[in-house]
Short mmCIF file of C-alpha atoms in Angstrom, two decimals:
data_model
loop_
_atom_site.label_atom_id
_atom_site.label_comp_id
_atom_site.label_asym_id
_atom_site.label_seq_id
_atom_site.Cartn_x
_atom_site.Cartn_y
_atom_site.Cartn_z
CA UNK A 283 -11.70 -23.81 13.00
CA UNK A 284 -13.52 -21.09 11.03
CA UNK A 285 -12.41 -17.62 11.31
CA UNK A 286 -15.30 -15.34 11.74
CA UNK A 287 -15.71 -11.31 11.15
CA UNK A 288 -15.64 -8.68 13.78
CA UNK A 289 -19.27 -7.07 13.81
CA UNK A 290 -20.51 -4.88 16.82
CA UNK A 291 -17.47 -6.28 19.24
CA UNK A 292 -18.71 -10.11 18.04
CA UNK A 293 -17.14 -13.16 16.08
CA UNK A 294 -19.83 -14.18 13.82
CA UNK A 295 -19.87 -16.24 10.50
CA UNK A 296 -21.29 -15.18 7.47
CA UNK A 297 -22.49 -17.36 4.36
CA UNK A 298 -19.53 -18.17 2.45
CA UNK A 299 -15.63 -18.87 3.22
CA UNK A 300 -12.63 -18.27 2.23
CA UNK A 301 -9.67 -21.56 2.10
CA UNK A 302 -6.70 -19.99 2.70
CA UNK A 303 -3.64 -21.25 0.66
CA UNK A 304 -0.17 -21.17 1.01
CA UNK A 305 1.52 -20.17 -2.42
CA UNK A 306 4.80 -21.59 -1.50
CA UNK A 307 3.45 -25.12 -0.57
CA UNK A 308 -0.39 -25.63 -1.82
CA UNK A 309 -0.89 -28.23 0.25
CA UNK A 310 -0.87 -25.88 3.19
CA UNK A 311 -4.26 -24.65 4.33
CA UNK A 312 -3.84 -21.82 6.45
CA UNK A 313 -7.16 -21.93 7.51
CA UNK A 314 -10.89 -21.00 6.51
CA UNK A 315 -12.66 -17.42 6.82
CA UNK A 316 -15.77 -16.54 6.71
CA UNK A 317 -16.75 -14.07 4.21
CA UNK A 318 -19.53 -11.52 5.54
CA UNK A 319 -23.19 -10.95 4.06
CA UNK A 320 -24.56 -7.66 2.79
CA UNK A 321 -27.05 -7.89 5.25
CA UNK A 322 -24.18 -8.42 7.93
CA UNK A 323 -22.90 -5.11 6.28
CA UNK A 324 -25.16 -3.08 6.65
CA UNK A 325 -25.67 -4.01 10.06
CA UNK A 326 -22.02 -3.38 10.90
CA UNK A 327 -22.26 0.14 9.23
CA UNK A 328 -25.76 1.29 11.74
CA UNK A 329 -23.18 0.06 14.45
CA UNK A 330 -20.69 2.06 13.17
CA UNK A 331 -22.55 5.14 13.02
CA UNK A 332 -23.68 4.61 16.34
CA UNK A 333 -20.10 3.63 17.63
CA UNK A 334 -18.04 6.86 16.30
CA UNK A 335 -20.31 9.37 18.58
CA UNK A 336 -19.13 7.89 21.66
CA UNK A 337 -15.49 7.79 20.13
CA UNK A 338 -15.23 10.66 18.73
CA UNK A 339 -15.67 12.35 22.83
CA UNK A 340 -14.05 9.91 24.56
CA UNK A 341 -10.97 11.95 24.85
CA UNK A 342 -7.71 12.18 23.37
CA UNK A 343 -5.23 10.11 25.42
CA UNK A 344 -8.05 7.07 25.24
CA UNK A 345 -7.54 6.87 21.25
CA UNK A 346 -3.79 7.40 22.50
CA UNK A 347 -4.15 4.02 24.56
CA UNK A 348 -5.87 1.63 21.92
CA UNK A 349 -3.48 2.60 19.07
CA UNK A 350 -0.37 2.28 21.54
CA UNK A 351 -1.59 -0.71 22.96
CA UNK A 352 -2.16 -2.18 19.26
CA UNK A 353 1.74 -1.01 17.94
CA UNK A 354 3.12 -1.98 20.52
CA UNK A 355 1.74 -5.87 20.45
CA UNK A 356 2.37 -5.62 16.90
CA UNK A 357 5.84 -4.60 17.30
CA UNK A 358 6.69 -7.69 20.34
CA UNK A 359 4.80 -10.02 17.65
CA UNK A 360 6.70 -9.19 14.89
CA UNK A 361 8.32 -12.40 14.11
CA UNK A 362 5.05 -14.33 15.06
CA UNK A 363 2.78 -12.55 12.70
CA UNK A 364 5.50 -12.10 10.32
CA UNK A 365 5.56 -15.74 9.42
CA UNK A 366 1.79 -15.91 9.46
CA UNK A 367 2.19 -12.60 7.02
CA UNK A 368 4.61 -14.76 4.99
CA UNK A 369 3.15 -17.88 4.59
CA UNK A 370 -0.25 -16.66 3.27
CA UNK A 371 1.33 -13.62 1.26
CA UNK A 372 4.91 -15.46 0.13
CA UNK A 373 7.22 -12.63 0.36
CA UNK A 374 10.57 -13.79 2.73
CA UNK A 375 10.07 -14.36 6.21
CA UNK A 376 12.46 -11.10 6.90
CA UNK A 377 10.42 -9.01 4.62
CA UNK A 378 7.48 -10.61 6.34
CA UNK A 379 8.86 -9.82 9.92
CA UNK A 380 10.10 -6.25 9.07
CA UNK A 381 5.99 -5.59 7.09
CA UNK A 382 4.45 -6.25 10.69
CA UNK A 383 7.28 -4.42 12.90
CA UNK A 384 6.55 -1.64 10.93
CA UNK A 385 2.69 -1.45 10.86
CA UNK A 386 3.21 -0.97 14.57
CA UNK A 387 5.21 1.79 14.21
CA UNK A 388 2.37 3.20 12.11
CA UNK A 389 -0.19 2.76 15.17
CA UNK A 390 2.47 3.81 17.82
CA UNK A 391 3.12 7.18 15.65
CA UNK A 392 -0.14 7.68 15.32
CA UNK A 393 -1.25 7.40 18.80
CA UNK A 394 1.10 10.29 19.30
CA UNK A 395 -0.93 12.36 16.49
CA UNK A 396 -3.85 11.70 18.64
CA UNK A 397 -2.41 14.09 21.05
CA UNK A 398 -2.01 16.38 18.42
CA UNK A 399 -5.17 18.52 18.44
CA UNK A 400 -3.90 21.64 18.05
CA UNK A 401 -6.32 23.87 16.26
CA UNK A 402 -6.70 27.42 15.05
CA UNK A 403 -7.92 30.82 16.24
CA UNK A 404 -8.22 34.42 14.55
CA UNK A 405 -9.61 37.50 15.47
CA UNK A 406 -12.75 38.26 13.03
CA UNK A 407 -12.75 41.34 10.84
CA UNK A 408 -15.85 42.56 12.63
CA UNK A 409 -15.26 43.64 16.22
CA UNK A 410 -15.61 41.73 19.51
CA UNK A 411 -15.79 38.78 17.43
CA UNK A 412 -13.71 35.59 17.61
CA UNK A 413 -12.48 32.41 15.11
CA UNK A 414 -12.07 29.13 16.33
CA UNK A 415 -10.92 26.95 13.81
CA UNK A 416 -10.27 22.74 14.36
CA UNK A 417 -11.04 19.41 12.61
CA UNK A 418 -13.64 16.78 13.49
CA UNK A 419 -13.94 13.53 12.48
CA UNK A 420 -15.54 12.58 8.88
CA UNK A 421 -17.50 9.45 10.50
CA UNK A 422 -17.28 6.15 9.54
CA UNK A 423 -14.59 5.60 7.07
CA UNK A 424 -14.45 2.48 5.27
CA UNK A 425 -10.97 0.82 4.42
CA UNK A 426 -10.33 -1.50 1.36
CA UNK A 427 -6.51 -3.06 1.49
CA UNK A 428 -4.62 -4.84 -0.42
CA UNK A 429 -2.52 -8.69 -0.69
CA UNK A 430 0.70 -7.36 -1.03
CA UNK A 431 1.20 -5.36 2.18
CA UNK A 432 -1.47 -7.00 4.13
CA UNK A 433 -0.86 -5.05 7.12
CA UNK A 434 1.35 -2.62 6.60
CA UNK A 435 -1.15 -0.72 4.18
CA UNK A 436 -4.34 -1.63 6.05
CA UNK A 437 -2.50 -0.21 9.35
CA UNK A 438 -1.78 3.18 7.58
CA UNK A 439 -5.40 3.64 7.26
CA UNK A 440 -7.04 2.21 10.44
CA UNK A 441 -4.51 4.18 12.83
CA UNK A 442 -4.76 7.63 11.18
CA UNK A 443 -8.70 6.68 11.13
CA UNK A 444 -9.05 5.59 14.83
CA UNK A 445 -6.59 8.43 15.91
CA UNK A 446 -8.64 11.36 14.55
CA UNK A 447 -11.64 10.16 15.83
CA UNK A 448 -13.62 7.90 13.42
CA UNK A 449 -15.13 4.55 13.19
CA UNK A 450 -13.67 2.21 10.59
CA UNK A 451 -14.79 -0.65 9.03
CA UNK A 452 -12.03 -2.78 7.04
CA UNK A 453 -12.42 -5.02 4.24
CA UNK A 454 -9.04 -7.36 3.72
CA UNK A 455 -8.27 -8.65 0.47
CA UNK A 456 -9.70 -11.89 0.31
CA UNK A 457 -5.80 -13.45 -0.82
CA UNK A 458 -4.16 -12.85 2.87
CA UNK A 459 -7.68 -13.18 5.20
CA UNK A 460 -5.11 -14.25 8.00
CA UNK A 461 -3.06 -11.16 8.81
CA UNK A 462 -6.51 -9.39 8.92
CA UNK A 463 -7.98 -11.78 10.95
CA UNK A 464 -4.57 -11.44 13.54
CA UNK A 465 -4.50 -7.12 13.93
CA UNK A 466 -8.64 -7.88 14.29
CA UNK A 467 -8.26 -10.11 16.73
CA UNK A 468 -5.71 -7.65 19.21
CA UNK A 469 -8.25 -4.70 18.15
CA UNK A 470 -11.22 -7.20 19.87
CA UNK A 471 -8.70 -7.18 23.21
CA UNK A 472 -8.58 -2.97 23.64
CA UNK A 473 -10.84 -1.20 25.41
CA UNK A 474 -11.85 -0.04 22.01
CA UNK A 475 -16.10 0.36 22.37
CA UNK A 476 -17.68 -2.22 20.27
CA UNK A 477 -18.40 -1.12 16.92
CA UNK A 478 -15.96 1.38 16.41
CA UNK A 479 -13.48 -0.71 14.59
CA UNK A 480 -15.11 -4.04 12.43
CA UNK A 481 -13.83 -6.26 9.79
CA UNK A 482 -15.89 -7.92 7.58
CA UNK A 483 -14.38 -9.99 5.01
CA UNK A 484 -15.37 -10.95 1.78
CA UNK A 485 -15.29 -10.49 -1.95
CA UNK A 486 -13.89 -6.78 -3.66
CA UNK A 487 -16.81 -7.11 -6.16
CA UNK A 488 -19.51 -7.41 -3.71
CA UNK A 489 -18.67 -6.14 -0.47
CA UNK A 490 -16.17 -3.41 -1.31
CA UNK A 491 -18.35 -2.18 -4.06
CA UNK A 492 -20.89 -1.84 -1.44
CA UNK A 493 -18.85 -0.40 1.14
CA UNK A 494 -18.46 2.23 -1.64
CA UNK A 495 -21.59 2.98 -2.58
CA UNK A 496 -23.02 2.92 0.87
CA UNK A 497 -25.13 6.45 1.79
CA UNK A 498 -23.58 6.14 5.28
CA UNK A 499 -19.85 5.83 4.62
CA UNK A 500 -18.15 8.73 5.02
CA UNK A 501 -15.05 8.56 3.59
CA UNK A 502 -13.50 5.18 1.56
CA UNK A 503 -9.85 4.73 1.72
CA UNK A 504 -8.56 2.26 -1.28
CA UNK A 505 -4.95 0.77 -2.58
CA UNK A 506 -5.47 -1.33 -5.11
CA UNK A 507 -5.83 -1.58 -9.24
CA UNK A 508 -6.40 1.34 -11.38
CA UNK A 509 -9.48 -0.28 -12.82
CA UNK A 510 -10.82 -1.16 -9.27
CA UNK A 511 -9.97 2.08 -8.18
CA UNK A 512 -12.22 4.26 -10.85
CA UNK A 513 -15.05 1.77 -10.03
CA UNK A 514 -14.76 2.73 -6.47
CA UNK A 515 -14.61 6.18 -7.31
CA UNK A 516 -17.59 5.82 -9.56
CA UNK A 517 -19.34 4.49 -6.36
CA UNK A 518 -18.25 6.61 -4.14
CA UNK A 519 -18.96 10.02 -6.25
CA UNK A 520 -22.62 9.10 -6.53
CA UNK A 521 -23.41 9.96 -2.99
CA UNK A 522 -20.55 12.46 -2.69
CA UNK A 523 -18.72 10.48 -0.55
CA UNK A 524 -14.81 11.67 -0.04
CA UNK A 525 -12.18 9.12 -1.50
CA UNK A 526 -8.54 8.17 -1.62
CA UNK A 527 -7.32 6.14 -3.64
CA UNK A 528 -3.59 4.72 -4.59
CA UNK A 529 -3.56 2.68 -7.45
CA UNK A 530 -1.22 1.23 -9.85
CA UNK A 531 2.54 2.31 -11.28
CA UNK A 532 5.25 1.86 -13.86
CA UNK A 533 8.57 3.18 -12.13
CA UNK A 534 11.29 3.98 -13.74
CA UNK A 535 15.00 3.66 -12.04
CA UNK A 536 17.66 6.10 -14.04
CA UNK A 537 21.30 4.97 -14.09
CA UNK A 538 23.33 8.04 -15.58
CA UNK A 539 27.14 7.42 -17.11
CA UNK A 540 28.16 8.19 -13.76
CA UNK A 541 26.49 6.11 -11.44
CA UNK A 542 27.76 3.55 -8.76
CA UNK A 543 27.40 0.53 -11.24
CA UNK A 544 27.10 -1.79 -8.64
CA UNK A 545 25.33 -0.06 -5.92
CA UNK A 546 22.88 0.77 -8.76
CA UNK A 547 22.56 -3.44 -10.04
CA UNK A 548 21.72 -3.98 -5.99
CA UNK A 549 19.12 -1.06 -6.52
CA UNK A 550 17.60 -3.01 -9.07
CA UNK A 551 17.64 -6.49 -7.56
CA UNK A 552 15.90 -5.32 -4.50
CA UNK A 553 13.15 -2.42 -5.98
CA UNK A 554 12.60 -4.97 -9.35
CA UNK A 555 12.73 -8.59 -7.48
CA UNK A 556 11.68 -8.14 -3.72
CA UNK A 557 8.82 -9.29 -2.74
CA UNK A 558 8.12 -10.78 -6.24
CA UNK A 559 8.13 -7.28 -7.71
CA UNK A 560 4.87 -7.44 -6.20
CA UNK A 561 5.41 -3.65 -4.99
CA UNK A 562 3.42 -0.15 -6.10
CA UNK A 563 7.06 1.39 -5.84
CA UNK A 564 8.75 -1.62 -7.93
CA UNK A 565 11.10 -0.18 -10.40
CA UNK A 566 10.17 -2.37 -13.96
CA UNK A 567 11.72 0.08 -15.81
CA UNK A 568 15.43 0.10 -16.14
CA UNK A 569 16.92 3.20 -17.59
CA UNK A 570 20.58 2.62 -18.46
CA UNK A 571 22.79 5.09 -20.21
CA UNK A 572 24.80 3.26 -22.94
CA UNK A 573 28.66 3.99 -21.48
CA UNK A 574 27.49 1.50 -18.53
CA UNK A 575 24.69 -0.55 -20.31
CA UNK A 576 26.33 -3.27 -20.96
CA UNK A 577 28.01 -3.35 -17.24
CA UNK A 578 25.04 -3.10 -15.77
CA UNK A 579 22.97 -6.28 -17.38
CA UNK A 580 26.13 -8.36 -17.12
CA UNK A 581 25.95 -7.38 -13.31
CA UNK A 582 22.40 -7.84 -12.90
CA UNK A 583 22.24 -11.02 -14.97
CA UNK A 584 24.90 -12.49 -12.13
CA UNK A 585 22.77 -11.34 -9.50
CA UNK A 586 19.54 -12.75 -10.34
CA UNK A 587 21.44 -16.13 -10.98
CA UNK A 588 22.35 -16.09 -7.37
CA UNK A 589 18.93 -14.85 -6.05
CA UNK A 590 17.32 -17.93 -4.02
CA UNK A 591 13.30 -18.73 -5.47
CA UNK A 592 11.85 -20.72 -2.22
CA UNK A 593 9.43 -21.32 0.32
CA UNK A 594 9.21 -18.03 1.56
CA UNK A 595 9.84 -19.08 5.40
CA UNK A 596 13.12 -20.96 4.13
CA UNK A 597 16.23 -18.47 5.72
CA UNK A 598 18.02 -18.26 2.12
CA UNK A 599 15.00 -17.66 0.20
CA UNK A 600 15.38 -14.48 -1.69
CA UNK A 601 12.13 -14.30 -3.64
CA UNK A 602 9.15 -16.31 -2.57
CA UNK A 603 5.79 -17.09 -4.53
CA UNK A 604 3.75 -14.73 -6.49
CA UNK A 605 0.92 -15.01 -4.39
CA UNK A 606 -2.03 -16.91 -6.08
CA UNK A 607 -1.83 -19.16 -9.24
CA UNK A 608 -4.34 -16.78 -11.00
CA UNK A 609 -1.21 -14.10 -10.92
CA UNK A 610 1.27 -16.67 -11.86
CA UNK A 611 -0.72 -17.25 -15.01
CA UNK A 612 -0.93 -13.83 -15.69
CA UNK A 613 2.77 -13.23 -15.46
CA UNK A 614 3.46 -16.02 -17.68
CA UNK A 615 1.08 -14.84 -20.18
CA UNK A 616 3.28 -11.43 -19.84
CA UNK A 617 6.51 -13.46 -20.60
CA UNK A 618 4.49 -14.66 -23.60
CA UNK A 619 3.91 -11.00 -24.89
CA UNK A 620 7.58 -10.39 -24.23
CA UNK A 621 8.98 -13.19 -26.63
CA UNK A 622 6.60 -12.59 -29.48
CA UNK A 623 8.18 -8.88 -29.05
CA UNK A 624 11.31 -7.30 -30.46
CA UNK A 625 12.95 -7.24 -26.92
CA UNK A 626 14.82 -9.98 -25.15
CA UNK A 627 14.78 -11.84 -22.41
CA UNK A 628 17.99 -12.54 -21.05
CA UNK A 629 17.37 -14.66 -17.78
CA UNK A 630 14.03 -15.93 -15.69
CA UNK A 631 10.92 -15.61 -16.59
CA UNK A 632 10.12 -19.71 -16.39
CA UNK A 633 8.00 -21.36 -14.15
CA UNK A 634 9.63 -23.56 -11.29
CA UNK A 635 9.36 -26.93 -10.09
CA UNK A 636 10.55 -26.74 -6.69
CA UNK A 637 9.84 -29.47 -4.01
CA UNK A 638 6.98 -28.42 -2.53
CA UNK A 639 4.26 -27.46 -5.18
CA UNK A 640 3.85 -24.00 -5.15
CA UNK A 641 3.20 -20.53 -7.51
CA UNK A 642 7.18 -20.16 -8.60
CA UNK A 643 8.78 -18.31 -11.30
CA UNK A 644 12.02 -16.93 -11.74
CA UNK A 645 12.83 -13.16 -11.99
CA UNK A 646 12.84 -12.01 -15.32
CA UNK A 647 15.27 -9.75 -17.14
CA UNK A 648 14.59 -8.27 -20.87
CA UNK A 649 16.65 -6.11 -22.41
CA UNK A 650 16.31 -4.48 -26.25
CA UNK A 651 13.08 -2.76 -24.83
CA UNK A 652 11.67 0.56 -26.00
CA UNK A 653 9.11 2.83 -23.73
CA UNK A 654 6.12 1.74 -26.45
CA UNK A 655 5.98 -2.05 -25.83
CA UNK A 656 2.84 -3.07 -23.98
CA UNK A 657 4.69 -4.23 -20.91
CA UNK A 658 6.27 -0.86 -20.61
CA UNK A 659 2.92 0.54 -20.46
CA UNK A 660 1.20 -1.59 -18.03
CA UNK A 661 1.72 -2.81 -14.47
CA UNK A 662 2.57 -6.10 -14.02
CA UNK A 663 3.01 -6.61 -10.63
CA UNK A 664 5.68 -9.39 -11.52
CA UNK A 665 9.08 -10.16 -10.95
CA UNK A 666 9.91 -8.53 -14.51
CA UNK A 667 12.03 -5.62 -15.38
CA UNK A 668 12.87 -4.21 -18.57
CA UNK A 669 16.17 -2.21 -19.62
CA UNK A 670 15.73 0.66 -21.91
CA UNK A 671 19.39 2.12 -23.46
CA UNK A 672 19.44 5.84 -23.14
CA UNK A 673 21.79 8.04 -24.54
CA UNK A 674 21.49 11.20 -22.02
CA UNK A 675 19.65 12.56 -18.93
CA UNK A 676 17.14 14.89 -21.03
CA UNK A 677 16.46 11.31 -23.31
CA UNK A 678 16.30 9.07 -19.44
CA UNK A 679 13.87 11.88 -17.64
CA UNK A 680 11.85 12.09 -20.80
CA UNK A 681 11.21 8.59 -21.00
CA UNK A 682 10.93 8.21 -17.11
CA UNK A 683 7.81 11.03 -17.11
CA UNK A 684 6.64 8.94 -20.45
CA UNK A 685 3.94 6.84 -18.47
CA UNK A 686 0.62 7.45 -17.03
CA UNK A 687 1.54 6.72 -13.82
CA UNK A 688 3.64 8.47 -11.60
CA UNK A 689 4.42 6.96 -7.96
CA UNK A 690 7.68 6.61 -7.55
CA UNK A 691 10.99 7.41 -10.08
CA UNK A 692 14.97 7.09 -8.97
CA UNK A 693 17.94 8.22 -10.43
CA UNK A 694 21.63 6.87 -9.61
CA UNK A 695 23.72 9.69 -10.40
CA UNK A 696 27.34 11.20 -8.94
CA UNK A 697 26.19 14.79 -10.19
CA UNK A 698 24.17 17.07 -7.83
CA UNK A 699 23.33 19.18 -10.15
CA UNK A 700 21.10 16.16 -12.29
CA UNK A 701 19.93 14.80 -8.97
CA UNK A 702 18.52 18.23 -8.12
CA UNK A 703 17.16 18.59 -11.46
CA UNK A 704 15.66 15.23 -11.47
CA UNK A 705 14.08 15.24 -8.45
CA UNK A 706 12.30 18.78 -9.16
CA UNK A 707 11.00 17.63 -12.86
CA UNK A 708 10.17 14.28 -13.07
CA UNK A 709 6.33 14.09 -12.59
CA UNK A 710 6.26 11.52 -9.51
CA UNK A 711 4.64 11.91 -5.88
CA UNK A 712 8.46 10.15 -4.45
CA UNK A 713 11.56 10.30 -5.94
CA UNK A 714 14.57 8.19 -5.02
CA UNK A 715 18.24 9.35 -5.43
CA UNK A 716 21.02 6.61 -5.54
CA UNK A 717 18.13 4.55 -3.92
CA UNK A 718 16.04 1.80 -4.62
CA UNK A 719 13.00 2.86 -5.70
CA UNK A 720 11.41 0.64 -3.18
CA UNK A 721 11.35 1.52 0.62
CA UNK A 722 9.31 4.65 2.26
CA UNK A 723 8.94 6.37 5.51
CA UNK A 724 6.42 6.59 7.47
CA UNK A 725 6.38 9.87 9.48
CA UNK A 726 6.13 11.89 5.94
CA UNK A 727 3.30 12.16 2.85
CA UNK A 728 3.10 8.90 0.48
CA UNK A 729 1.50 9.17 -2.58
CA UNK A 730 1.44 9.58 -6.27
CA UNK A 731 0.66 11.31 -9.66
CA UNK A 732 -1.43 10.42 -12.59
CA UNK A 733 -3.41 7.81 -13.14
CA UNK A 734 -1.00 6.48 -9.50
CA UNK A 735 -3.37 8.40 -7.22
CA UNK A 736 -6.30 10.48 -6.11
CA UNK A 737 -6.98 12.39 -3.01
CA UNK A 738 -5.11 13.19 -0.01
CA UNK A 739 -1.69 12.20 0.69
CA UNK A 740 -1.22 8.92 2.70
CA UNK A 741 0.94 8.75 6.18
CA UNK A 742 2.58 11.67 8.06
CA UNK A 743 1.22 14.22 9.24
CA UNK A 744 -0.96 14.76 5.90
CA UNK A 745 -2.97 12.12 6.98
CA UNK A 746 -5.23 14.63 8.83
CA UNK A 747 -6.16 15.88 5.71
CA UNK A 748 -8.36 12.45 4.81
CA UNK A 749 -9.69 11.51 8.08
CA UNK A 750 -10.92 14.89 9.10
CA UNK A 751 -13.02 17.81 8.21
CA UNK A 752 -12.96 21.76 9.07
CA UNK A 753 -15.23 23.63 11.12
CA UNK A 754 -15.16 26.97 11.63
CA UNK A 755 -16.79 28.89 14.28
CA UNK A 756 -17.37 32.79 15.26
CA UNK A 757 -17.67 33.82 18.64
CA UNK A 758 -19.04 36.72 20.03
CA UNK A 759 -17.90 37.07 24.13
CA UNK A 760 -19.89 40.75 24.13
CA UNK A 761 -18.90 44.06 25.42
CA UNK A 762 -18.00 44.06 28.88
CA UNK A 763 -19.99 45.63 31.45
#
């Protein structure tokens, strides 16, 4: 059966599909989606417009209703749409499960928000005069997400979105069409009015470089590449159209002299190696002070060995599948880079031949890195961390704030006194301490530094600060008679 795009409250094919593949057993087709025309597009975005005036005055506790009704299916599906979520995607099938659970809990929170519209008032400096101050809607927001947190990400976007009043129209990445296809599909069962919420799927290069350069978009929210995201930007800026965009990283994990050694190796194993290390907040850089160097990679080293590479849906799988073979080849070509280097690597980094025929590698550990090799530089959104020796805090936060990116840094650490310092003065949006660098919230602001982000904060309340726009008005009631 095809699986068609969401246009104007409608199921309807486009041109072109999309064969979806299962990276932990190829010969698994998940299905076939249709990928949406321009012209299909543009149609969906004249809906859209349309759409929003009737949502944005339908009244709170209605938006209330459709994103409730939306978590909470989410939330009773979890372990349903979790192994859809990992099959396509290959993370575990618990990391899978606990992805979707939690996108609910973004649309339940935010159907609370939509209660929220408390503005402001003030009296004017001129007499008899008064200030009402509150946020409207931007419009019709478009929303570009990622593979790697199919609906997790995606479902940060579309609830704030939907909750503050907008129309959105959402463009999957076109390597999990699936988990799209499934929140789409419990959107098309709300009383949601047609046209308010759409997905159209499709290519990044010719739909989502549309979406952005579209007169009648509004606002574009994006997670994705660096590159991608100065493209979209590019796009976007030409017809002043308000962005957000979360791109790529290069976190770095401190472990000082005095750190829990091993609570610090399980830090690693699960910010470096979950999920394939296919994570924005992925710590690849290790930061090890020399008096425990040597503890830690011994530690590590054991742990990997004993990390499980399988079919994601297998219950002692610890690391799926990267999730396509064009990645695998590209994080192969990135072990290549690391040999012909002066560092080493001490385990992983080989491709696997497992029973079922799949895109496996084992997790990769170098050591005898420095901050200036290329794959210190660049993400590689790979199961592949490096360990840099450091001799001191000031030497670990100087090389931690060494990057262009700044989304996430950690620090393991017994003394409150570097924590506190650390956390104040390394340049990162999040900071973990004696935490995996891996693993947010979502009730408070996400979001990085650098060359990590641009625009408004992500989640929380902040999100108010993307999906709406001030107006301020002056109000003159008269003298009395």
């Amino acid at each position: 059966m095809l699986n068609k795009n969401l246009i104007n409250g409608e199921w309807l094919a486009g041109d072109d599909e999309i064969k979806n593949i299962n990276p932990s057993d190829t010969s698994d087709v998940i299905g076939d989606y249709s990928c949406a025309t321009l012209t299909q597009l543009e149609d969906a975005v004249n809906v859209a417009r349309q759409a929003q005036q009737g949502w944005r005055q339908c009244g709170i506790e209605a938006r209330q209703a459709v994103l409730q009704q939306v978590g909470n299916e989410l939330m009773a599906r979890a372990e349903e749409l979790g192994k859809l979520l990992s099959r396509e995607e290959g993370k575990p099938l618990a990391e899978g499960k606990g992805e979707v659970y939690r996108a609910g809990q973004f649309f339940t929170y935010y159907a609370a928000e939509a209660l929220r519209e408390l503005g402001m008032n003030a009296d004017s400096t001129r007499p008899n005069i008064e200030i009402d101050v509150r946020r409207e809607p931007m419009g019709v927001v478009a929303v570009v997400s990622p593979w790697n947190f199919p609906t997790a990400t995606a479902s940060w976007k579309i609830a704030p979105a939907l909750a503050f009043g907008n129309a959105v129209i959402w463009k999957p990445a076109s390597n999990t069409p699936a988990s799209a296809w499934a929140v789409a599909e419990i959107f098309s069962r709300t009383a949601l009015p047609a046209g308010v919420f759409q997905l159209l799927a499709g290519g990044g290069g010719t739909l989502g470089n549309a979406l952005a350069a579209h007169p009648k978009i509004d606002a574009i929210s994006f997670t994705g590449s660096y590159t991608t995201g100065v493209e979209i930007a590019k796009a976007a800026a030409a017809n002043l159209t308000k962005f957000q965009l979360e791109l790529g990283s290069k976190n770095a994990l401190v472990v000082m002299d005095d750190a829990d050694v091993d609570a610090a190796v399980a830090a690693a194993l699960g910010g470096g190696y979950s999920g394939s290390g296919q994570k924005c907040t992925a710590s690849s850089r290790l930061l090890v002070h020399s008096k425990v160097h040597d503890e830690f990679i011994e530690k590590l080293t054991a742990a990997l060995a004993g990390f499980k590479v399988g079919n994601a849906l297998a219950a002692d799988t610890k690391m799926g599948p990267v999730v396509s073979n064009t990645q695998l080849q590209e994080n192969l070509k990135w072990i290549e880079r690391i040999k012909s280097s002066d560092a080493e690597i001490v385990c992983g980094g080989e491709r696997l031949a497992l029973a079922e025929e799949g895109y496996y590698m084992s997790p990769a550990l170098v050591v005898n890195s420095i901050n200036e090799m290329d794959f210190n530089r660049a993400e590689m959104f790979a199961p592949i961390a490096a360990v840099q020796k450091i001799n001191s805090y000031e030497e670990g936060l100087a090389i931690a704030n060494d990057t262009d990116y700044g989304l996430v840094a950690g620090i393991f650490t017994r003394s409150l006194a570097r924590a506190t310092h650390f956390r104040r003065s390394v340049e990162s949006g999040c900071v973990t301490v004696n935490l995996p660098t891996a693993g947010t919230d979502y009730h408070v602001p996400f979001g990085g530094r650098k060359n990590s982000s641009f625009g408004a904060r992500e989640q929380g309340t902040v999100a108010v600060e993307f999906y709406t726009q001030m107006k301020t008005a002056y109000i003159s009631a008269g003298t009395p008679q």
